[in-house]
Coordinates of C-alpha atoms and ligand atoms in Angstrom, one line a residue:
M187 CA 122.2 134.6 119.3
T188 CA 121.4 131.0 120.0
A189 CA 118.2 129.9 121.7
S190 CA 120.0 128.1 124.5
A191 CA 123.7 128.4 125.1
S192 CA 125.5 126.8 128.0
A193 CA 128.6 128.1 129.7
E194 CA 131.8 126.2 128.9
P195 CA 130.8 122.7 130.0
T196 CA 133.1 120.5 132.2
H197 CA 135.2 118.1 130.2
T198 CA 135.6 114.7 131.7
L199 CA 137.9 111.8 130.8
V200 CA 136.2 108.6 131.8
R201 CA 138.5 105.6 132.4
L202 CA 137.4 102.1 131.4
D203 CA 138.1 99.2 133.8
A204 CA 138.8 97.1 130.8
P205 CA 138.3 97.6 127.0
F206 CA 135.4 95.9 125.3
T207 CA 136.5 93.2 123.0
D208 CA 133.3 92.5 121.0
Q209 CA 132.7 95.8 119.2
K210 CA 133.3 94.5 115.7
P211 CA 130.8 96.1 113.2
G212 CA 129.0 93.6 111.0
T213 CA 127.4 94.0 107.5
S214 CA 125.9 97.3 108.5
G215 CA 127.1 98.9 111.7
L216 CA 127.5 97.6 115.3
R217 CA 124.5 95.7 116.3
K218 CA 123.9 94.2 119.8
S219 CA 121.0 93.7 122.1
S220 CA 119.7 96.8 123.8
R221 CA 120.8 95.3 127.1
Q222 CA 124.4 95.0 125.9
F223 CA 124.3 98.6 124.7
E224 CA 123.0 99.7 128.1
Q225 CA 126.1 98.3 129.9
P226 CA 128.0 101.2 131.4
H227 CA 130.4 102.8 128.9
Y228 CA 129.5 100.4 126.1
L229 CA 128.1 102.9 123.6
E230 CA 130.7 105.5 124.7
S231 CA 133.6 103.1 123.9
F232 CA 132.4 102.6 120.4
V233 CA 131.6 106.3 119.8
E234 CA 135.1 107.2 121.2
A235 CA 136.7 104.9 118.7
V236 CA 134.6 106.4 115.9
F237 CA 135.6 109.9 116.8
R238 CA 139.2 108.9 117.0
T239 CA 139.0 107.3 113.5
L240 CA 136.7 109.5 111.5
P241 CA 138.6 112.1 109.5
G242 CA 137.8 115.8 110.2
V243 CA 136.2 115.5 113.6
Q244 CA 138.0 118.6 114.9
G245 CA 136.0 121.5 113.5
G246 CA 133.7 119.3 111.4
T247 CA 129.9 118.9 111.1
L248 CA 128.2 115.6 112.0
V249 CA 124.7 114.4 111.1
L250 CA 122.9 112.5 113.9
G251 CA 119.6 110.8 114.3
G252 CA 118.0 107.4 114.4
D253 CA 115.0 105.2 113.7
G254 CA 113.3 106.0 117.0
R255 CA 113.9 102.7 118.6
Y256 CA 114.4 102.2 122.4
G257 CA 117.8 103.8 123.2
N258 CA 117.6 106.5 120.5
A259 CA 117.3 109.5 122.9
R260 CA 119.9 108.2 125.3
A261 CA 122.4 107.7 122.5
I262 CA 121.8 111.1 121.0
D263 CA 122.4 112.7 124.4
I264 CA 125.7 110.8 124.8
I265 CA 126.9 111.4 121.3
L266 CA 126.2 115.1 121.5
R267 CA 128.2 115.4 124.7
M268 CA 131.0 113.3 123.3
G269 CA 131.0 115.3 120.1
A270 CA 131.4 118.5 122.1
A271 CA 134.4 116.9 123.9
H272 CA 136.0 116.0 120.6
G273 CA 135.9 119.4 119.0
L274 CA 133.1 119.0 116.5
S275 CA 132.0 122.5 115.3
K276 CA 128.4 121.4 114.7
V277 CA 126.0 118.5 115.0
I278 CA 122.8 118.5 112.9
V279 CA 120.3 116.5 114.7
T280 CA 116.6 115.9 113.9
T281 CA 113.4 116.6 115.8
A282 CA 112.5 113.7 118.1
G283 CA 115.8 112.2 116.8
I284 CA 113.8 110.7 113.9
L285 CA 116.0 110.3 110.8
S286 CA 115.9 107.5 108.2
T287 CA 119.1 106.1 106.9
P288 CA 118.6 107.4 103.3
A289 CA 117.6 110.9 104.7
A290 CA 120.8 110.9 106.8
S291 CA 122.8 110.1 103.7
N292 CA 121.2 113.0 101.9
L293 CA 121.9 115.4 104.7
I294 CA 125.5 114.4 105.0
R295 CA 126.0 115.2 101.3
K296 CA 123.9 118.3 101.2
R297 CA 125.4 119.9 104.4
Q298 CA 129.0 118.7 103.6
A299 CA 129.3 116.9 106.9
I300 CA 132.3 114.8 107.7
G301 CA 129.8 111.9 108.2
G302 CA 126.8 110.8 110.2
I303 CA 125.9 108.5 113.0
I304 CA 122.6 106.7 112.5
L305 CA 121.1 104.9 115.6
S306 CA 119.5 101.8 114.2
A307 CA 119.7 98.1 114.1
S308 CA 117.7 98.4 110.9
H309 CA 115.3 95.4 110.4
N310 CA 116.1 93.8 113.8
P311 CA 113.4 94.1 116.4
G312 CA 113.7 97.0 118.9
G313 CA 112.7 97.7 122.5
A314 CA 114.4 97.0 125.9
E315 CA 114.5 93.3 124.9
G316 CA 115.3 93.9 121.3
D317 CA 118.3 95.2 119.5
F318 CA 120.1 98.5 119.2
G319 CA 122.7 99.5 116.6
V320 CA 125.0 102.3 115.5
K321 CA 125.7 102.9 111.8
V322 CA 128.5 105.2 110.9
N323 CA 128.5 106.9 107.5
G324 CA 131.3 108.8 105.9
A325 CA 131.6 112.1 104.1
N326 CA 130.1 110.7 100.8
G327 CA 127.0 109.8 102.7
G328 CA 127.5 106.1 102.5
P329 CA 128.4 103.4 105.0
T330 CA 132.0 103.5 105.9
P331 CA 134.2 100.9 104.2
A332 CA 135.7 97.9 105.9
S333 CA 139.1 99.7 106.4
F334 CA 137.3 102.2 108.6
T335 CA 135.2 99.7 110.6
D336 CA 138.3 97.5 111.1
A337 CA 140.2 100.5 112.4
V338 CA 137.4 101.3 114.8
F339 CA 137.3 97.8 116.1
E340 CA 141.0 97.8 116.7
C341 CA 140.7 101.0 118.6
T342 CA 138.0 99.7 120.9
K343 CA 140.1 96.6 121.8
T344 CA 142.7 98.7 123.6
L345 CA 140.7 101.7 124.6
E346 CA 141.5 103.1 128.0
Q347 CA 139.3 106.1 128.3
Y348 CA 136.8 108.3 126.5
A349 CA 136.1 112.1 126.5
I350 CA 132.7 113.6 127.2
V351 CA 131.3 116.8 128.6
E352 CA 128.9 117.3 131.4
A353 CA 126.1 119.4 130.0
R354 CA 122.4 119.5 129.4
T355 CA 121.7 118.7 125.8
P356 CA 119.0 120.6 123.9
S357 CA 115.4 119.5 123.6
L358 CA 114.6 117.8 120.3
D359 CA 111.0 118.8 120.5
A360 CA 111.2 121.5 117.9
P361 CA 113.7 122.9 115.3
G362 CA 116.1 125.4 116.7
K363 CA 119.7 126.5 117.1
H364 CA 121.5 125.7 120.3
S365 CA 125.0 125.1 121.5
I366 CA 127.0 122.9 123.9
G367 CA 130.1 124.9 124.8
A368 CA 131.8 125.8 121.4
M369 CA 129.8 123.2 119.5
D370 CA 126.6 124.3 117.6
V371 CA 123.6 122.0 117.8
E372 CA 121.2 122.6 114.9
V373 CA 117.9 120.8 115.4
I374 CA 116.0 120.4 112.1
D375 CA 113.0 118.5 110.8
G376 CA 114.5 115.2 109.4
V377 CA 111.8 114.9 106.8
D378 CA 112.0 118.2 104.9
D379 CA 115.2 117.8 102.9
F380 CA 114.4 114.2 102.0
V381 CA 111.0 115.2 100.6
E382 CA 112.6 118.0 98.6
L383 CA 115.1 115.5 97.1
M384 CA 112.3 113.2 96.1
Q385 CA 110.5 116.0 94.4
E386 CA 113.6 116.7 92.3
L387 CA 113.8 113.0 91.2
F388 CA 110.2 112.2 90.3
D389 CA 107.3 113.8 88.6
F390 CA 104.9 114.2 91.5
D391 CA 102.1 115.6 89.3
R392 CA 102.0 112.4 87.3
I393 CA 102.1 110.2 90.4
R394 CA 99.3 112.3 91.9
D395 CA 97.1 111.8 88.9
L396 CA 97.6 108.1 89.2
I397 CA 96.8 108.0 92.9
R398 CA 93.7 110.2 92.3
S399 CA 92.4 107.8 89.6
D400 CA 91.1 104.6 91.1
F401 CA 94.3 103.5 92.7
P402 CA 93.9 102.6 96.4
L403 CA 97.3 101.9 98.0
A404 CA 98.5 100.7 101.4
F405 CA 101.9 101.6 102.8
D406 CA 103.1 99.9 106.0
A407 CA 105.7 101.8 108.0
M408 CA 105.8 99.1 110.6
H409 CA 105.8 101.6 113.4
A410 CA 109.3 102.5 112.4
V411 CA 111.1 105.5 110.9
T412 CA 109.3 105.9 107.6
G413 CA 105.8 106.8 109.0
P414 CA 106.4 110.6 109.0
Y415 CA 108.1 110.5 105.6
A416 CA 105.4 108.4 104.0
R417 CA 102.6 110.5 105.5
R418 CA 104.1 113.7 104.1
L419 CA 104.9 112.2 100.7
L420 CA 101.9 109.8 100.0
E421 CA 99.1 111.3 102.0
G422 CA 100.3 114.9 101.9
L423 CA 101.9 115.7 98.6
L424 CA 100.5 112.9 96.5
G425 CA 97.0 112.9 97.7
A426 CA 96.5 109.4 98.9
P427 CA 93.6 109.2 101.3
A428 CA 94.3 109.4 105.1
G429 CA 94.9 106.0 106.4
S430 CA 96.9 104.8 103.3
V431 CA 99.9 104.9 105.6
R432 CA 99.5 102.2 108.2
H433 CA 101.4 101.9 111.5
G434 CA 102.7 105.4 110.7
T435 CA 103.8 106.4 114.2
P436 CA 107.3 105.5 115.1
L437 CA 107.3 103.5 118.4
E438 CA 110.3 102.5 120.6
N439 CA 109.6 98.8 120.2
F440 CA 107.9 99.0 116.7
G441 CA 104.7 98.0 118.4
G442 CA 106.2 94.7 119.2
G443 CA 106.7 93.9 115.5
H444 CA 109.8 92.9 113.6
P445 CA 110.4 95.8 111.1
D446 CA 111.6 93.7 108.3
P447 CA 109.5 94.2 105.1
N448 CA 109.2 90.6 103.9
L449 CA 106.3 88.2 103.5
T450 CA 106.8 86.8 107.0
Y451 CA 107.2 89.9 109.1
A452 CA 105.0 92.2 107.0
H453 CA 102.4 89.5 106.7
E454 CA 99.5 91.9 107.6
L455 CA 100.2 94.0 104.4
A456 CA 101.0 90.9 102.4
E457 CA 97.6 89.4 103.3
L458 CA 95.9 92.6 102.3
L459 CA 97.5 92.6 98.9
L460 CA 97.9 88.9 98.1
D461 CA 94.6 87.6 99.5
G462 CA 92.3 90.5 98.8
D463 CA 91.4 93.0 96.1
E464 CA 91.0 96.2 98.0
Y465 CA 94.3 97.7 97.0
R466 CA 96.2 98.0 93.8
F467 CA 99.6 98.7 95.3
G468 CA 101.3 97.9 98.6
A469 CA 104.7 98.7 100.0
A470 CA 106.5 98.5 103.3
C471 CA 109.8 99.7 104.6
D472 CA 112.1 98.5 107.4
G473 CA 113.2 100.0 110.7
D474 CA 115.5 102.6 109.3
G475 CA 113.8 103.2 106.0
D476 CA 116.4 101.8 103.6
R477 CA 114.5 98.7 102.5
N478 CA 111.3 98.2 100.6
M479 CA 108.9 95.5 99.7
I480 CA 106.7 96.1 96.7
L481 CA 103.4 94.3 96.3
G482 CA 100.7 94.5 93.7
Q483 CA 97.1 93.2 93.7
R484 CA 97.8 89.5 94.2
C485 CA 101.4 89.9 93.2
F486 CA 104.6 89.9 95.2
V487 CA 107.6 91.5 93.5
N488 CA 110.8 89.7 94.3
P489 CA 113.4 92.3 95.2
S490 CA 115.9 91.1 92.6
D491 CA 113.2 91.4 90.0
S492 CA 112.4 94.9 91.3
L493 CA 115.9 96.1 90.6
A494 CA 115.6 94.7 87.1
V495 CA 112.2 96.4 86.5
L496 CA 113.5 99.7 87.7
T497 CA 116.5 99.4 85.4
A498 CA 114.4 98.5 82.4
N499 CA 111.9 101.4 83.0
A500 CA 114.3 103.9 84.5
T501 CA 113.8 106.6 81.9
V502 CA 110.2 107.2 83.0
A503 CA 111.6 109.1 86.0
P504 CA 112.9 112.6 85.3
A505 CA 116.1 111.9 87.3
Y506 CA 117.0 109.0 85.0
A507 CA 115.5 110.3 81.7
N508 CA 118.9 110.4 80.1
G509 CA 119.6 106.7 80.8
L510 CA 121.9 104.9 83.3
A511 CA 125.7 104.9 83.5
G512 CA 125.6 101.3 84.8
V513 CA 124.1 99.1 87.4
A514 CA 125.3 96.9 90.3
R515 CA 123.9 94.1 92.4
S516 CA 125.2 92.2 95.4
M517 CA 126.5 88.7 94.6
P518 CA 123.6 86.8 96.1
T519 CA 121.0 89.0 94.2
S520 CA 119.6 87.3 91.1
A521 CA 121.0 88.0 87.7
A522 CA 117.7 89.5 86.5
V523 CA 119.3 92.9 86.3
D524 CA 122.3 91.6 84.4
V525 CA 120.0 90.5 81.5
V526 CA 118.5 94.0 81.3
A527 CA 121.9 95.7 81.5
K528 CA 123.1 93.6 78.7
E529 CA 120.2 94.6 76.5
L530 CA 120.7 98.3 77.4
G531 CA 124.4 98.0 76.7
I532 CA 125.5 99.2 80.1
D533 CA 127.9 97.8 82.7
C534 CA 126.7 95.5 85.5
F535 CA 128.9 95.0 88.5
E536 CA 128.7 92.2 91.1
T537 CA 129.7 93.2 94.7
P538 CA 129.6 91.5 98.1
T539 CA 126.6 91.9 100.3
G540 CA 126.2 95.2 102.0
W541 CA 125.7 98.7 100.7
K542 CA 129.2 99.9 101.5
F543 CA 130.5 98.2 98.4
F544 CA 128.4 100.3 96.0
G545 CA 129.8 103.6 97.3
N546 CA 133.0 103.6 95.2
L547 CA 131.1 102.7 92.0
L548 CA 128.5 105.4 92.6
D549 CA 131.2 108.0 93.5
A550 CA 133.2 107.1 90.4
G551 CA 130.0 107.5 88.2
K552 CA 130.2 103.9 87.0
I553 CA 126.7 103.1 88.1
T554 CA 123.4 104.9 88.6
L555 CA 121.2 102.2 90.1
C556 CA 122.1 99.3 92.5
G557 CA 120.3 96.8 94.6
E558 CA 120.3 93.7 96.8
E559 CA 118.0 90.7 97.1
S560 CA 117.3 91.7 100.7
F561 CA 114.7 94.3 99.7
G562 CA 117.2 97.1 99.1
T563 CA 117.3 99.3 96.0
G564 CA 118.9 102.7 95.5
S565 CA 120.6 105.1 93.1
N566 CA 123.2 107.8 92.9
H567 CA 120.8 110.3 94.6
V568 CA 122.3 109.2 98.0
R569 CA 124.8 106.6 99.1
E570 CA 122.3 104.3 100.9
K571 CA 119.6 102.0 99.8
D572 CA 116.3 103.9 99.9
G573 CA 112.9 102.4 100.7
L574 CA 110.6 105.3 99.9
W575 CA 112.6 106.2 96.8
A576 CA 111.9 102.7 95.5
V577 CA 108.2 103.1 96.3
L578 CA 108.0 106.4 94.4
F579 CA 109.9 104.9 91.5
W580 CA 107.4 102.1 91.2
L581 CA 104.5 104.6 91.4
Q582 CA 106.2 106.6 88.7
I583 CA 106.4 103.5 86.4
L584 CA 102.8 102.6 87.2
A585 CA 101.7 106.2 86.5
E586 CA 103.4 106.0 83.1
R587 CA 102.3 102.5 82.1
R588 CA 98.9 102.5 83.7
C589 CA 98.7 98.8 84.2
S590 CA 98.8 96.5 87.2
V591 CA 102.0 95.4 89.0
A592 CA 101.3 91.9 87.9
D593 CA 101.2 93.0 84.2
I594 CA 104.5 94.7 84.6
M595 CA 106.1 91.5 85.9
T596 CA 104.5 89.3 83.3
E597 CA 105.7 91.6 80.5
H598 CA 109.1 91.9 82.0
W599 CA 109.5 88.1 82.1
K600 CA 108.2 87.8 78.6
R601 CA 110.9 90.1 77.4
F602 CA 113.9 89.1 79.5
G603 CA 113.0 85.6 80.8
R604 CA 112.5 84.9 84.5
H605 CA 115.0 84.3 87.3
Y606 CA 113.2 82.1 89.7
Y607 CA 114.6 83.1 93.0
S608 CA 114.2 82.5 96.7
R609 CA 116.1 83.0 99.9
H610 CA 115.8 80.6 102.8
D611 CA 116.9 81.9 106.2
Y612 CA 117.6 79.7 109.2
E613 CA 117.7 82.2 112.1
A614 CA 119.1 81.8 115.6
V615 CA 121.0 78.6 114.8
A616 CA 123.5 77.6 117.5
S617 CA 126.7 79.4 116.5
E618 CA 128.9 76.3 116.6
A619 CA 126.4 74.3 114.5
A620 CA 126.2 77.1 111.9
H621 CA 129.9 77.6 111.6
G622 CA 130.5 73.8 111.5
L623 CA 128.0 73.6 108.6
Y624 CA 129.6 76.5 106.8
D625 CA 133.2 75.2 107.3
R626 CA 132.3 71.8 106.1
L627 CA 130.7 73.0 103.0
E628 CA 133.6 75.3 102.2
S629 CA 136.1 72.5 102.6
M630 CA 134.0 70.4 100.1
L631 CA 133.9 73.1 97.4
P632 CA 137.1 72.1 95.5
D633 CA 135.7 68.5 95.0
L634 CA 132.3 69.5 93.9
V635 CA 133.0 70.5 90.3
G636 CA 131.7 67.9 87.9
Q637 CA 129.4 66.4 90.5
A638 CA 125.6 66.0 89.9
F639 CA 123.3 68.5 91.7
A640 CA 119.5 68.7 91.2
G641 CA 119.7 67.1 87.8
R642 CA 122.4 69.4 86.6
T643 CA 126.2 69.4 86.9
I644 CA 128.2 71.7 89.2
S645 CA 130.4 73.8 86.9
A646 CA 132.2 75.9 89.6
A647 CA 132.2 76.2 93.3
D648 CA 134.1 78.9 95.3
N649 CA 134.0 81.4 98.2
F650 CA 133.2 84.7 96.5
S651 CA 135.9 87.4 96.7
Y652 CA 135.7 90.9 95.3
T653 CA 138.3 93.3 93.9
D654 CA 137.0 96.8 94.0
P655 CA 137.3 98.2 90.4
V656 CA 137.9 101.7 91.8
D657 CA 140.4 101.4 94.6
G658 CA 141.7 97.8 94.0
S659 CA 140.8 96.7 97.6
V660 CA 140.2 93.0 97.9
T661 CA 137.4 91.5 100.1
T662 CA 137.4 87.7 100.6
G663 CA 135.1 85.2 102.1
Q664 CA 131.8 86.7 100.9
G665 CA 129.7 83.6 100.4
L666 CA 129.9 80.0 99.2
R667 CA 128.8 79.7 95.6
I668 CA 127.7 76.5 93.8
L669 CA 127.3 77.3 90.1
L670 CA 125.5 74.9 87.9
D671 CA 126.0 74.2 84.2
D672 CA 122.6 75.7 83.2
G673 CA 123.3 79.0 84.9
S674 CA 121.4 78.1 88.0
R675 CA 123.2 78.6 91.4
V676 CA 123.0 78.2 95.1
V677 CA 124.8 80.6 97.5
L678 CA 125.2 80.0 101.2
R679 CA 126.5 82.6 103.6
L680 CA 126.3 83.5 107.3
S681 CA 124.5 86.8 108.2
G682 CA 126.5 89.7 109.5
T683 CA 123.6 91.5 111.1
G684 CA 122.0 89.0 113.5
T685 CA 122.5 89.1 117.2
K686 CA 121.2 85.8 118.4
G687 CA 123.3 82.7 117.5
A688 CA 124.0 82.6 113.8
T689 CA 121.7 83.0 110.8
I690 CA 122.3 80.8 107.7
R691 CA 121.1 82.3 104.4
I692 CA 120.6 80.1 101.4
Y693 CA 120.0 81.9 98.1
L694 CA 118.6 79.9 95.2
E695 CA 118.3 81.0 91.6
S696 CA 117.3 79.3 88.3
Y697 CA 116.8 81.0 85.0
V698 CA 114.0 80.2 82.5
P699 CA 114.2 82.0 79.2
S700 CA 111.2 83.9 77.8
S701 CA 110.1 80.9 75.8
G702 CA 109.9 78.7 79.0
D703 CA 107.3 78.3 81.8
L704 CA 107.1 81.8 83.4
N705 CA 104.3 81.1 85.8
Q706 CA 105.5 78.7 88.3
D707 CA 105.6 79.1 92.1
P708 CA 109.3 79.8 92.8
Q709 CA 109.4 77.2 95.6
T710 CA 108.2 74.6 93.0
A711 CA 110.5 75.8 90.3
L712 CA 113.5 75.6 92.8
A713 CA 112.3 72.4 94.6
G714 CA 115.1 70.2 93.2
M715 CA 117.8 72.6 94.2
I716 CA 116.3 73.1 97.7
T717 CA 116.4 69.4 98.4
A718 CA 119.9 69.1 96.9
I719 CA 121.5 71.9 99.0
N720 CA 119.7 70.6 102.1
D721 CA 121.2 67.2 101.6
L722 CA 124.7 68.4 100.6
A723 CA 125.0 70.9 103.5
E724 CA 123.2 68.5 106.0
L725 CA 121.0 71.4 106.9
E726 CA 118.3 69.6 108.9
Q727 CA 120.7 67.3 110.6
R728 CA 123.1 70.1 111.7
T729 CA 120.6 72.9 112.6
G730 CA 117.9 70.7 114.0
M731 CA 115.4 72.6 111.9
D732 CA 113.3 70.9 109.3
K733 CA 112.4 74.1 107.5
P734 CA 113.7 77.7 107.3
T735 CA 112.4 80.4 109.6
V736 CA 111.9 82.9 106.8
I737 CA 111.3 82.1 103.1
T738 CA 111.4 85.0 100.6
Ligands
VG1_839 C1 121.6 91.9 105.6 C2 121.3 91.8 104.1 C3 122.2 92.7 103.3 C4 122.0 94.2 103.8 C5 122.2 94.2 105.3 C6 122.0 95.6 105.9 O1 122.9 91.5 105.8 O2 121.4 90.5 103.7 O3 121.8 92.6 102.0 O4 122.8 95.0 103.2 O5 121.4 93.2 106.0 O6 120.7 95.9 105.7 P1 123.3 90.0 106.4 O7 124.8 90.1 106.6 O8 122.5 89.8 107.6 O9 122.9 89.1 105.3 V1 120.0 97.1 106.7 O10 118.5 97.4 106.1 O11 120.6 96.8 108.1 O12 120.8 98.4 106.6
CO840 CO1 117.7 98.9 107.1

């Protein structure tokens, strides 16, 4: 017997005055301002298109939750009622609606769901004046591919009506079993299964020993989704002192912060680690818990390097003790991991930006680890990048090696050489100016080969396109690449996750072999290339900005 069962609810078909024409998902889900999502029928239109496109809705199980931002509860209520109208047999939803993206991926896989809907605009700020978003994952637990999001977009453009039931949705205050008409609603704790999975992957006893030795750490949940997960894992199971998890309560507006774990937006943590000596390890995650920033005492770990370090040290974790099948990185991510893969004798794949491109490689067993320069790393344990997984993996390595984060980096570079790397973001640029800049640079590419650039010669220049080695699908227009004769490169692309104007991202990379100078400031090491791309792309002139808004 269910705890609360309603009589057969009233089914309603709601007609739209006109379809919405702007519901094209970007790099990771549909992201718009909260205000836009609050327009009548806006969320419903997108969800209707999802339910019409996702295979298996009739009689299927769906996983549902979000990062707790403003709009989370309202969206859960609507999606539950629309799910009942579309014949789902069950929705698994989490207490308080709190569910990180990697935890959702795990639940989809574990419970053999047809997919999941994650309510998050990830690292974008939240609140009534912030952003809201909807990520849709498929049955493998990963972000749905472009073929799916394209079909959803097409559907919204001509949508005339949506189906919903009138019913009271169950309280999410506590776990329990409920129903809406014929559809079961199972409310579970969104942290439990994830914690269990982490315990299977890592040796918690060893990490606990490390933390109990003199190893103060600080984790910043940025008032976003990872607070409850981090408290359970770090302060609960691993014995870190209370207070090690900072900003651990999820808030609708993330406490007014910008839940993007980088040196700019997580500056409080960055200052603790980089300017002080109180902590030996620091980490932060983003809004929906899939990104991570790793810091040591007076040491920042570049995310591209982090992927390389995890790859080089993977066998210390029980889950990867038998070695890795292969690795992958997104195109703008530095080639630091390529060098490690070469030495390990494993394949290394280069995909476009966005986690959806790793799914096929993971499903086909071609890779075990993958990552992006944007603070994202993950493995075949789920089909999403996973912030706390990366934190635990680093702790596992530190527990094994018993040295500082800075020592790990120094030894890594001494062995493999160093890829000096930086990303410069110009955020909220007027859309026309950003597209004008991009189009102009793209049109210049064919004539660039052979020209001088920052004291080197341009050896190739193109717009990256990717042929999926598993299903043969081709994705074009994934970023302008300028490759230099010494292996250095500059990449320029437009963000697919911003909601205000356009964001230009410039990725800079230059390799120094292990015999070279390994201890430069990346901005200094890359200074010539920074000036050269600024001149070539007329950045200051066209954006009106004399410096980037975020430097990583
Ligand atoms: C950004 C990052 C990309 C990441 C995406 C989603 O996309 O660059 O690497 O996969 O965000 O991350 P873009 O198009 O703005 O560069 V998240 O944490 O939303 O799931
Ligand atoms: Co995210």
